[in-house]
Structure formats: C-alpha cells, structure tokens
Tab-separated table of C-alpha atoms in Angstrom:
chain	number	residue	atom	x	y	z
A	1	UNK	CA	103.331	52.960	137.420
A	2	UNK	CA	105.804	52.159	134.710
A	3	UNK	CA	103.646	52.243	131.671
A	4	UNK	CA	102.557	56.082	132.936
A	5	UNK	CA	105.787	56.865	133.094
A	6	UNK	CA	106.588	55.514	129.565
A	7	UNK	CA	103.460	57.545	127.997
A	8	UNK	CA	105.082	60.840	130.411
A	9	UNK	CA	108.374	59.902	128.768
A	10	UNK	CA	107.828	59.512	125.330
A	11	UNK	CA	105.468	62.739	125.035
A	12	UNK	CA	108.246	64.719	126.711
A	13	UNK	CA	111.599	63.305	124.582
A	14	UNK	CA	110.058	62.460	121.271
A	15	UNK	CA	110.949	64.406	117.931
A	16	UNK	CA	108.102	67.326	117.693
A	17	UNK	CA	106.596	65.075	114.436
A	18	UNK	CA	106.087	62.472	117.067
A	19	UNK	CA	104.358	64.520	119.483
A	20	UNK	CA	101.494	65.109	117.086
A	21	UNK	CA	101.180	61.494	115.875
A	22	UNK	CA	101.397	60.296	119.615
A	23	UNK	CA	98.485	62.758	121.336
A	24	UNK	CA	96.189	61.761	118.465
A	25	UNK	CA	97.054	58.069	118.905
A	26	UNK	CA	97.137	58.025	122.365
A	27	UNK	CA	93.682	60.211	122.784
A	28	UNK	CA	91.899	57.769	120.425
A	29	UNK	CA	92.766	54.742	122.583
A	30	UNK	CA	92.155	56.889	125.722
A	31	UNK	CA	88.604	57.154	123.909
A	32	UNK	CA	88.144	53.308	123.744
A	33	UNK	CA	88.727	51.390	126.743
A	34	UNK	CA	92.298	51.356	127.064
A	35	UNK	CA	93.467	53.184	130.263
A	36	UNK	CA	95.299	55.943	128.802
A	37	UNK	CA	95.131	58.615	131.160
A	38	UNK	CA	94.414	62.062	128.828
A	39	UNK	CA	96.276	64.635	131.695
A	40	UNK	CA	100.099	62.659	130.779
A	41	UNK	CA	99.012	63.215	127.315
A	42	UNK	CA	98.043	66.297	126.570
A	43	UNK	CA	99.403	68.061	129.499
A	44	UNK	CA	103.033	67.683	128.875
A	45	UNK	CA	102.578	67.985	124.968
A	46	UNK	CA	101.289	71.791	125.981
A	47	UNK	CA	104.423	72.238	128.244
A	48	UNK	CA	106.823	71.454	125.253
A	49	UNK	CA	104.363	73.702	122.659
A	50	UNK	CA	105.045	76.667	125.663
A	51	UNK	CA	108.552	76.075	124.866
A	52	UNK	CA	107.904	76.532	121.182
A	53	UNK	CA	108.531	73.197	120.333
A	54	UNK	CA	105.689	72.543	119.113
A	55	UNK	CA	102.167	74.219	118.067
A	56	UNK	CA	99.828	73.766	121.250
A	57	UNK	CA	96.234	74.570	118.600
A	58	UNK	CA	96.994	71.809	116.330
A	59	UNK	CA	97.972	69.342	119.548
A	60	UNK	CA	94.383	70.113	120.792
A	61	UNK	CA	92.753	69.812	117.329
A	62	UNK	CA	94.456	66.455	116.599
A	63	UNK	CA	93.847	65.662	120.259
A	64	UNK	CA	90.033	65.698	119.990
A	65	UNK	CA	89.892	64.349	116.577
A	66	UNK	CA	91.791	61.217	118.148
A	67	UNK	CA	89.070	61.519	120.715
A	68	UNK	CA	86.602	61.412	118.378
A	69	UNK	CA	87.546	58.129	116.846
A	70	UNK	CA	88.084	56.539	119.557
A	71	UNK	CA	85.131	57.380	120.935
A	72	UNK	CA	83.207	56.413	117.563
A	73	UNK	CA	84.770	52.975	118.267
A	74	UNK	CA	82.707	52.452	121.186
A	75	UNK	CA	80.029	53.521	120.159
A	76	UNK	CA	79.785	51.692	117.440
A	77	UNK	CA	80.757	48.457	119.375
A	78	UNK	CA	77.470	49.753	121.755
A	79	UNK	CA	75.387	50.382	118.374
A	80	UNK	CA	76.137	46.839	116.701
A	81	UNK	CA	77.310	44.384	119.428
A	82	UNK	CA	74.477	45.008	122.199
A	83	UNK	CA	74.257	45.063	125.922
A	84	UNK	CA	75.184	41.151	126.138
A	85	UNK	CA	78.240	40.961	124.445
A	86	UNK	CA	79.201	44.026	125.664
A	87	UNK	CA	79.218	43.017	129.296
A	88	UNK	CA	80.637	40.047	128.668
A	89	UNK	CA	83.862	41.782	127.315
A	90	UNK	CA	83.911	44.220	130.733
A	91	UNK	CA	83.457	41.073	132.991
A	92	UNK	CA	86.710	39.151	130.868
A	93	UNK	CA	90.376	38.763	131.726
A	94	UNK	CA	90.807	41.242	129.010
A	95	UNK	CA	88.693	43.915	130.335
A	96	UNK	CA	89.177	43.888	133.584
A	97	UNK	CA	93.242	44.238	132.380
A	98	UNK	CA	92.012	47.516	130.673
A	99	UNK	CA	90.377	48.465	134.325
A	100	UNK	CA	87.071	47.601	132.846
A	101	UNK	CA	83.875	45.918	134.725
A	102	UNK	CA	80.522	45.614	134.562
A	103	UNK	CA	79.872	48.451	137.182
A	104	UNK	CA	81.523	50.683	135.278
A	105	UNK	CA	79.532	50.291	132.005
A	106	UNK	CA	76.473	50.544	134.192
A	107	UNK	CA	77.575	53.153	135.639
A	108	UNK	CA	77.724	55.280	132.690
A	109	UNK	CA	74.496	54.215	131.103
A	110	UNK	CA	73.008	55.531	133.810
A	111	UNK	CA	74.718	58.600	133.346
A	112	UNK	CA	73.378	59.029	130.064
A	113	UNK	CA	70.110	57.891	130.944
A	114	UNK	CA	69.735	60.293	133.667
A	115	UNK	CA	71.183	63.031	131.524
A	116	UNK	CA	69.835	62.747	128.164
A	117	UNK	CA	71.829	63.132	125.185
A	118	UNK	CA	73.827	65.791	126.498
A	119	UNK	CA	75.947	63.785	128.579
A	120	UNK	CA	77.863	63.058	125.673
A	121	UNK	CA	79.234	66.370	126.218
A	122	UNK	CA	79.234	66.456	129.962
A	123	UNK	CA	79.919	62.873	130.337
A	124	UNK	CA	83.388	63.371	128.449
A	125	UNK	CA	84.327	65.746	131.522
A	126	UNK	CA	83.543	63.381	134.420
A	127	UNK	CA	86.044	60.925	135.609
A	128	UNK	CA	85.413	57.610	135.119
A	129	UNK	CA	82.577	58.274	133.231
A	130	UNK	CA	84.163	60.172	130.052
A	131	UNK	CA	85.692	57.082	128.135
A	132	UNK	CA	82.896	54.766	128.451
A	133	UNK	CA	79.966	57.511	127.663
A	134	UNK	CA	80.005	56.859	124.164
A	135	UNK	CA	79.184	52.675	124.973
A	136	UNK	CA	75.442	53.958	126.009
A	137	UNK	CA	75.405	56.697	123.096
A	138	UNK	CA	75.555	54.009	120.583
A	139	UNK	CA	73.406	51.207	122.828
A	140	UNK	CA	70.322	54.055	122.422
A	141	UNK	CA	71.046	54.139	118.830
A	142	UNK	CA	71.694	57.999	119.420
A	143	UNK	CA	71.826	59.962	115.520
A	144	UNK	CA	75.460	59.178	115.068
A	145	UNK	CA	76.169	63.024	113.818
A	146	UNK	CA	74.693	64.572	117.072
A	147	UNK	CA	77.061	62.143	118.999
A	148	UNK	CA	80.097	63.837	116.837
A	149	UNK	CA	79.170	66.944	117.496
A	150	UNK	CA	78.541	66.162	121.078
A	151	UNK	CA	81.736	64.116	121.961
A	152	UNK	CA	83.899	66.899	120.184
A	153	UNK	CA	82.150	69.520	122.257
A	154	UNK	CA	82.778	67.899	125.050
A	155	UNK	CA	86.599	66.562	124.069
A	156	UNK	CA	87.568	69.856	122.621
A	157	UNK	CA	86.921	71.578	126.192
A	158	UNK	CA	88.607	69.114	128.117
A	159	UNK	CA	91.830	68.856	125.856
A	160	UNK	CA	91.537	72.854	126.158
A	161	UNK	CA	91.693	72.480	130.381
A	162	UNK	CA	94.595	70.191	130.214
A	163	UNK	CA	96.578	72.275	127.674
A	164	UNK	CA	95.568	75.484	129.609
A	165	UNK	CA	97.559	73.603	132.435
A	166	UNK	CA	100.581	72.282	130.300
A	167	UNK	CA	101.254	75.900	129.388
A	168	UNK	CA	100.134	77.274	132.880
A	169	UNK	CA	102.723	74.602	134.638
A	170	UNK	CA	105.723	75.269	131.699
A	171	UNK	CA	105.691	79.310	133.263
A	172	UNK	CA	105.984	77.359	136.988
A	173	UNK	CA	108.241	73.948	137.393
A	174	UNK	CA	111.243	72.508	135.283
A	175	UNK	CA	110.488	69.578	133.163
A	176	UNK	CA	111.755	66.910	136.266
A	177	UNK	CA	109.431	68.712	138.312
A	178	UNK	CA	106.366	68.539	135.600
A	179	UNK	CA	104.509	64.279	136.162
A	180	UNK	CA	104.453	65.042	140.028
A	181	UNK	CA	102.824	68.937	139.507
A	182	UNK	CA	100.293	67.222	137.028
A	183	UNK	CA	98.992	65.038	139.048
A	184	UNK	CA	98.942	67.263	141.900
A	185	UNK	CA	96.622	69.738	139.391
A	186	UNK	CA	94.710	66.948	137.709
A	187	UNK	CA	92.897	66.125	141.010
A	188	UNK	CA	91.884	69.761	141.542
A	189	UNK	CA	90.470	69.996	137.984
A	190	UNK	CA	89.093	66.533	138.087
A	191	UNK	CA	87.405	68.386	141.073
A	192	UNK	CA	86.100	71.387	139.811
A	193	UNK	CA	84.640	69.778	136.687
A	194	UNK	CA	82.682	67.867	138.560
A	195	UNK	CA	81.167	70.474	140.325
A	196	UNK	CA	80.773	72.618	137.155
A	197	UNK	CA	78.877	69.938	135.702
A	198	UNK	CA	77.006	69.064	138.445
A	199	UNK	CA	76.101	73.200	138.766
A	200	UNK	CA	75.045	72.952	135.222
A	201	UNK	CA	72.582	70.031	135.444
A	202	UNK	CA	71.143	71.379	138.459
A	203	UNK	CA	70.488	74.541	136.273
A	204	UNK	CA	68.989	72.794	133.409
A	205	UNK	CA	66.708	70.902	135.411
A	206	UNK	CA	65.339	73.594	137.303
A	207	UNK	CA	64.917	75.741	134.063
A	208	UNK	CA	62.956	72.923	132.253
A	209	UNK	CA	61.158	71.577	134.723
A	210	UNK	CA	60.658	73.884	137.696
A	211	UNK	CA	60.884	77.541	136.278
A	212	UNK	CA	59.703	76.393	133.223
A	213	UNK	CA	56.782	73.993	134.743
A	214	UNK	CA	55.601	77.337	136.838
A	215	UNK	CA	55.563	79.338	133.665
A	216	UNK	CA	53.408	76.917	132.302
A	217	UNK	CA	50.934	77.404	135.295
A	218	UNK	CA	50.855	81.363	134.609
C-alpha cells in the first residue's frame, strides 16, 4: 500500500528532529480514526534510536502522549456528539475511507461494556479495537482523568512492545530488510496480546466473581 510505505519512508529518512514531531503526530491520528497503523510508526523510529540516531525513551514518551490526544479526541467526540451522530459519521463516505463502519464502533462498545472501565487499558492492546475504545469511554461519560490515566497505561505498554521490537529487529535485518520483518513480527505480537489479555480477563473474572463469590459463602 503506497501511503504505508510513505509513513515507513518518512520515519526511516527524515532528519532525527522530524522523527520526534512525526511519531507524536502520527500516534495522535492513529488515536482518532485515521488508519495509521502504530507498528510502521514506532517500530522503525526504535530501529533508527538502536542506531543512536535518535533517543528511543523520549520516542515512546512523545509516542503515548500523541496517543493520548488523539485518543481524547474521540472521546470527546463520544462525550459531546452522542451515539447518533456518531454512527452516522462511521456509516459516511468519509468514514468508511478511514476503514470505519458501524460494526466496528459496536464492536468496541461492547468491548467496553463487557469489560468495564478497564478496557481502556486493555482495549488499547487489541486490534481493531484499540483506536476506537476511547468512542465508548466518552459515550459512558467515563471521569475524563481515569480515562488519561487508563489510555496512557495502556498506550505506554504498547508503544513499549513495538519499540522493544524496533531495537530487537535493528540487532537482526538491514534497514531494506526492516517493513517486510515488521510485519512478519506484528502478527505474532498482535497474537500474543490477545491472548495475554484474554488470560488476564479470564483471571479477573474468576477472582471477583468465582473465588471471590465462594469466599463470600465461607
């Protein structure tokens, strides 16, 4: 896709300065509902911080904060604009160009519905679900400052995991090689987060309601 490869591009032949300016930018429309994918962001920004180009803490930190705003964007369009107007955007020329339906939204109402308020941190791990958690966040009025301190939870780790692999991959493959071992990765870790999360729910539930309800009984 040629706009991936622009993003991959940029982030790997851009002046350092740039690099900063770019994975907050790009991370706070990633946050939103512009398909931005996060791994050809982050990622290859890590891979040029292994080769000391530039500083990989402050690429996560201004990573997340990007996340953060974006993801305050949505949830304030949830908070103020309502269910109605917000489908009708998801079921318009313009979102479906931004890969955006109905479904989707639904999909990740439920998400928080069945999950509480938590799944503002787990929700930002699950793909498909992580952009579009913070649209139900702000449709349950959630306390706006919990959602912060949620969504950068949540952010924070994941920008961690794909830097973790940007320096992991910069020790492995030359930069040509680098968009074809990323995605190759991406859908391993995309993988395992899911089942870490799911592992994790499945804990909580059973320690709040099973293991708990039976202490109860005692």
């Amino acid at each position: 896709m040629g706009w991936l490869n622009s993003i991959f591009d940029w982030i790997m032949q851009m002046h350092e300065g740039m690099v900063y300016l770019c994975s907050w930018f790009l991370m706070l429309l990633e946050s939103t509902v512009i398909p931005v994918p996060s791994e050809f962001v982050v990622t290859p920004a890590a891979y040029r911080a292994a080769s000391g180009d530039v500083n990989v803490l402050l690429i996560i930190i201004l990573a997340t904060i990007g996340a953060d705003m974006g993801a305050s964007i949505n949830y304030a369009a949830g908070y103020y604009l309502g269910r109605p107007i917000i489908y009708r955007f998801a079921n318009s020329k313009i979102g479906h160009l931004c890969l955006l339906n109905q479904e989707k939204v639904e999909k990740s109402e439920a998400y928080f519905d069945n999950h509480g308020k938590l799944a503002t941190i787990t929700g930002r791990l699950v793909p498909g679900i992580r952009h579009l958690i913070s649209i139900p966040a702000g449709l349950a009025r959630m306390n706006y400052w919990k959602f912060i301190l949620y969504t950068t939870i949540g952010a924070g780790v994941w920008n961690c995991i794909l830097a973790a692999l940007g320096w992991y991959l910069y020790t492995l493959v030359p930069a040509d090689q680098l968009k074809d071992q990323i995605e190759h990765y991406s859908e391993y870790i995309k993988i395992a987060i899911v089942a870490l999360v799911a592992l994790g729910i499945g804990y909580f539930l059973l320690k709040h309601y099973v293991w708990g309800h039976k202490k109860n009984e005692k």
